[in-house]
Short mmCIF file of C-alpha atoms in Angstrom, two decimals:
data_model
loop_
_atom_site.label_atom_id
_atom_site.label_comp_id
_atom_site.label_asym_id
_atom_site.label_seq_id
_atom_site.Cartn_x
_atom_site.Cartn_y
_atom_site.Cartn_z
CA MET A 1 14.58 0.17 9.33
CA ASN A 2 10.88 -0.35 9.02
CA THR A 3 10.33 -2.49 5.79
CA LEU A 4 11.85 -5.17 3.70
CA LYS A 5 12.52 -2.58 1.06
CA GLU A 6 14.69 -0.55 3.35
CA MET A 7 16.52 -3.52 4.78
CA LEU A 8 17.13 -4.92 1.25
CA GLU A 9 18.40 -1.55 -0.04
CA SER A 10 20.66 -1.37 3.07
CA ALA A 11 21.85 -4.89 2.60
CA PHE A 12 22.72 -4.19 -1.11
CA ALA A 13 24.69 -1.06 -0.06
CA GLU A 14 26.62 -2.56 2.85
CA ILE A 15 26.95 -6.39 2.35
CA ILE A 16 29.23 -8.19 0.00
CA MET A 17 26.71 -10.95 -0.50
CA PHE A 18 24.84 -8.45 -2.86
CA GLY A 19 27.93 -6.99 -4.36
CA GLU A 20 29.47 -7.43 -7.84
CA ASP A 21 32.14 -9.64 -6.53
CA PHE A 22 29.63 -12.22 -5.18
CA PRO A 23 28.96 -15.16 -7.50
CA VAL A 24 25.24 -15.14 -6.82
CA LYS A 25 23.72 -12.21 -8.72
CA SER A 26 20.54 -10.64 -7.45
CA THR A 27 18.74 -7.44 -8.42
CA ILE A 28 15.67 -5.55 -7.03
CA THR A 29 13.95 -5.18 -10.31
CA GLU A 30 10.56 -3.62 -9.13
CA ILE A 31 9.47 -1.72 -6.05
CA LYS A 32 5.67 -1.60 -5.62
CA SER A 33 4.99 -2.41 -1.98
CA PRO A 34 7.82 -2.00 0.50
CA LYS A 35 6.64 -4.92 2.53
CA ILE A 36 6.18 -7.81 0.11
CA PHE A 37 8.81 -9.16 -2.36
CA ALA A 38 8.46 -11.94 -4.83
CA VAL A 39 11.85 -13.70 -5.15
CA ILE A 40 12.14 -15.11 -8.75
CA GLY A 41 14.79 -16.71 -10.86
CA ASP A 42 15.71 -20.04 -12.48
CA ASN A 43 16.68 -23.06 -10.51
CA ALA A 44 20.22 -22.78 -8.80
CA THR A 45 20.47 -19.03 -9.07
CA GLY A 46 20.63 -18.56 -5.29
CA LYS A 47 17.17 -17.63 -4.42
CA SER A 48 17.15 -19.74 -1.19
CA PHE A 49 20.59 -18.93 -0.38
CA ILE A 50 20.15 -15.23 -0.53
CA THR A 51 16.90 -15.30 1.46
CA SER A 52 18.28 -17.53 4.14
CA ASN A 53 21.43 -15.17 4.58
CA PHE A 54 19.29 -12.09 4.40
CA CYS A 55 16.97 -13.41 7.13
CA SER A 56 20.06 -14.10 9.41
CA MET A 57 21.27 -10.55 8.81
CA VAL A 58 18.02 -8.92 9.51
CA LYS A 59 17.67 -10.81 12.75
CA ASN A 60 21.16 -9.80 13.84
CA LYS A 61 21.47 -6.21 12.49
CA TYR A 62 18.01 -4.90 12.74
CA LYS A 63 16.55 -7.21 15.60
CA VAL A 64 13.58 -8.33 13.39
CA ASN A 65 12.21 -11.67 14.33
CA GLY A 66 10.65 -14.03 11.97
CA TYR A 67 10.31 -17.33 10.27
CA HIS A 68 11.91 -18.83 7.38
CA ILE A 69 9.82 -21.75 6.06
CA GLY A 70 11.45 -23.76 3.55
CA MET A 71 12.88 -26.95 2.53
CA LYS A 72 16.22 -26.69 4.38
CA ASN A 73 14.33 -26.32 7.73
CA ARG A 74 11.72 -28.81 6.59
CA THR A 75 14.20 -31.73 5.94
CA SER A 76 16.64 -30.82 8.68
CA GLY A 77 14.88 -32.87 11.35
CA GLY A 78 15.01 -31.87 15.02
CA MET A 79 12.37 -30.00 17.16
CA GLU A 80 11.82 -27.08 14.80
CA SER A 81 10.99 -29.59 11.97
CA VAL A 82 8.52 -31.48 14.10
CA PHE A 83 6.87 -28.35 15.44
CA VAL A 84 6.57 -26.44 12.12
CA TYR A 85 6.03 -29.15 9.70
CA GLY A 86 4.72 -32.19 11.84
CA ASP A 87 5.30 -35.81 10.84
CA GLU A 88 5.31 -36.02 7.13
CA ARG A 89 4.92 -39.82 7.39
CA THR A 90 1.30 -39.25 8.38
CA GLN A 91 0.15 -36.59 6.00
CA SER A 92 0.56 -35.49 2.31
CA THR A 93 3.19 -33.19 1.22
CA GLY A 94 0.59 -30.63 0.30
CA ALA A 95 -1.08 -30.79 3.72
CA THR A 96 2.31 -30.41 5.37
CA THR A 97 2.99 -27.32 3.31
CA LEU A 98 -0.50 -25.80 4.02
CA ASN A 99 -0.10 -26.31 7.77
CA ALA A 100 3.32 -24.84 7.92
CA ILE A 101 2.40 -21.68 5.87
CA ILE A 102 -0.83 -21.08 7.78
CA GLY A 103 0.89 -21.55 11.21
CA GLY A 104 3.84 -19.31 10.26
CA LEU A 105 1.60 -16.50 9.09
CA LYS A 106 -0.57 -16.78 12.07
CA ASN A 107 2.48 -16.54 14.38
CA VAL A 108 3.81 -13.52 12.52
CA ARG A 109 0.42 -11.78 12.90
CA HIS A 110 0.30 -12.71 16.62
CA HIS A 111 3.78 -11.55 17.49
CA ALA A 112 3.47 -8.32 15.40
CA ASN A 113 0.21 -7.59 17.36
CA GLU A 114 2.12 -8.16 20.57
CA GLY A 115 4.69 -5.59 19.73
CA THR A 116 7.52 -7.58 18.23
CA LYS A 117 9.09 -6.49 14.86
CA MET A 118 8.30 -9.43 12.51
CA MET A 119 8.89 -10.78 8.97
CA ILE A 120 8.51 -14.05 7.22
CA VAL A 121 10.23 -15.79 4.33
CA LEU A 122 8.11 -18.41 2.51
CA ASP A 123 10.54 -20.50 0.41
CA GLU A 124 8.44 -22.49 -2.08
CA PRO A 125 5.03 -22.19 -0.26
CA THR A 126 3.29 -24.40 -3.00
CA ILE A 127 5.41 -27.62 -2.60
CA GLY A 128 2.92 -30.51 -3.10
CA LEU A 129 -0.03 -28.34 -4.10
CA SER A 130 -2.08 -28.89 -7.17
CA LEU A 131 -2.80 -25.79 -9.38
CA GLY A 132 -6.09 -25.08 -7.69
CA TYR A 133 -4.38 -24.98 -4.24
CA GLU A 134 -1.68 -22.77 -5.65
CA LYS A 135 -4.38 -20.36 -6.44
CA ALA A 136 -5.79 -20.68 -2.93
CA MET A 137 -2.41 -20.26 -1.45
CA GLY A 138 -2.00 -16.96 -3.46
CA LYS A 139 -5.47 -15.66 -2.21
CA TYR A 140 -4.55 -16.71 1.47
CA ILE A 141 -1.12 -14.92 1.43
CA ALA A 142 -2.81 -11.98 -0.15
CA GLN A 143 -5.55 -11.84 2.57
CA ILE A 144 -3.03 -12.15 5.45
CA PHE A 145 -0.64 -9.52 3.87
CA ASN A 146 -3.56 -7.06 3.31
CA GLU A 147 -4.29 -7.49 7.05
CA LEU A 148 -0.78 -7.03 8.23
CA LYS A 149 0.69 -4.42 5.73
CA GLU A 150 -0.22 -1.37 7.69
CA MET A 151 1.09 -2.72 11.03
CA GLU A 152 4.12 -0.94 12.30
CA ASN A 153 5.66 -4.07 13.63
CA PHE A 154 5.19 -5.99 10.45
CA ALA A 155 8.44 -5.72 8.33
CA GLY A 156 7.07 -7.81 5.52
CA ILE A 157 6.83 -11.19 3.56
CA MET A 158 9.39 -12.48 1.12
CA ILE A 159 8.05 -15.35 -1.15
CA VAL A 160 10.50 -17.49 -2.98
CA SER A 161 8.53 -19.39 -5.69
CA HIS A 162 8.30 -20.66 -9.27
CA SER A 163 4.59 -20.34 -9.02
CA LYS A 164 3.29 -17.90 -11.55
CA ILE A 165 -0.40 -18.97 -10.72
CA MET A 166 0.14 -17.99 -7.17
CA PHE A 167 1.74 -14.66 -7.74
CA LYS A 168 -0.90 -13.82 -10.46
CA GLU A 169 -3.59 -14.74 -7.84
CA MET A 170 -2.15 -12.36 -5.37
CA GLU A 171 -2.07 -9.57 -7.89
CA LYS A 172 -5.74 -10.21 -8.62
CA GLU A 173 -6.28 -9.84 -4.90
CA GLY A 174 -4.66 -6.35 -5.10
CA VAL A 175 -1.25 -7.22 -3.68
CA GLU A 176 1.44 -5.00 -5.45
CA LEU A 177 4.53 -7.22 -5.45
CA SER A 178 7.97 -5.81 -5.47
CA VAL A 179 10.59 -8.12 -7.04
CA LEU A 180 13.97 -9.48 -6.11
CA SER A 181 15.34 -11.42 -9.14
CA THR A 182 18.24 -13.78 -9.15
CA GLY A 183 20.32 -14.56 -12.01
CA GLU A 184 18.85 -12.70 -14.98
CA PRO A 185 17.28 -9.46 -13.83
CA LEU A 186 13.61 -9.72 -14.70
CA THR A 187 10.33 -7.76 -13.73
CA LEU A 188 7.40 -9.97 -12.73
CA ASN A 189 5.76 -9.51 -16.06
CA GLU A 190 8.92 -10.36 -17.96
CA TRP A 191 9.27 -13.47 -15.90
CA TYR A 192 5.48 -14.39 -16.57
CA GLU A 193 6.18 -14.29 -20.14
CA LYS A 194 9.43 -16.23 -20.06
#
């Protein structure tokens, strides 16, 4: 398995988590780039749950390493929280978010360059950011993705977000986002209009 698309399709075919009997519904609604997925859906439709479990499955089944940067890890405490997010008592929520995303993407790039199969899940990468910084985050993720997308050892990026501004900015930068929709199956354009 080389890309997120292939791993997601395999997961949908093999794992009950994506089956009809599972209470959390998810659908691949658009395939544009096999290495970048926007994960969209309303609150409490299972976006973080699906991506967290998918991340664990990918590590175990396909031996893909990576990072899952999100609120669960951010608030869990312990060494990982300290090293990834720092001490939130001494910096703003937005600065903490920026540092974690920038650091995670740099680590993915470094390890993929070193020959390790890598992926990253960015769960709500715009927490604490103003609208202008949401646009900047979209540009930054697009820039890094465009640097990484042709690398053999880069499996991809999954981005869980409610930020239409960030996704639109990524599209302006030439990123063709594939979509994993939870709850109601929507394409990105349908979700923009909702």
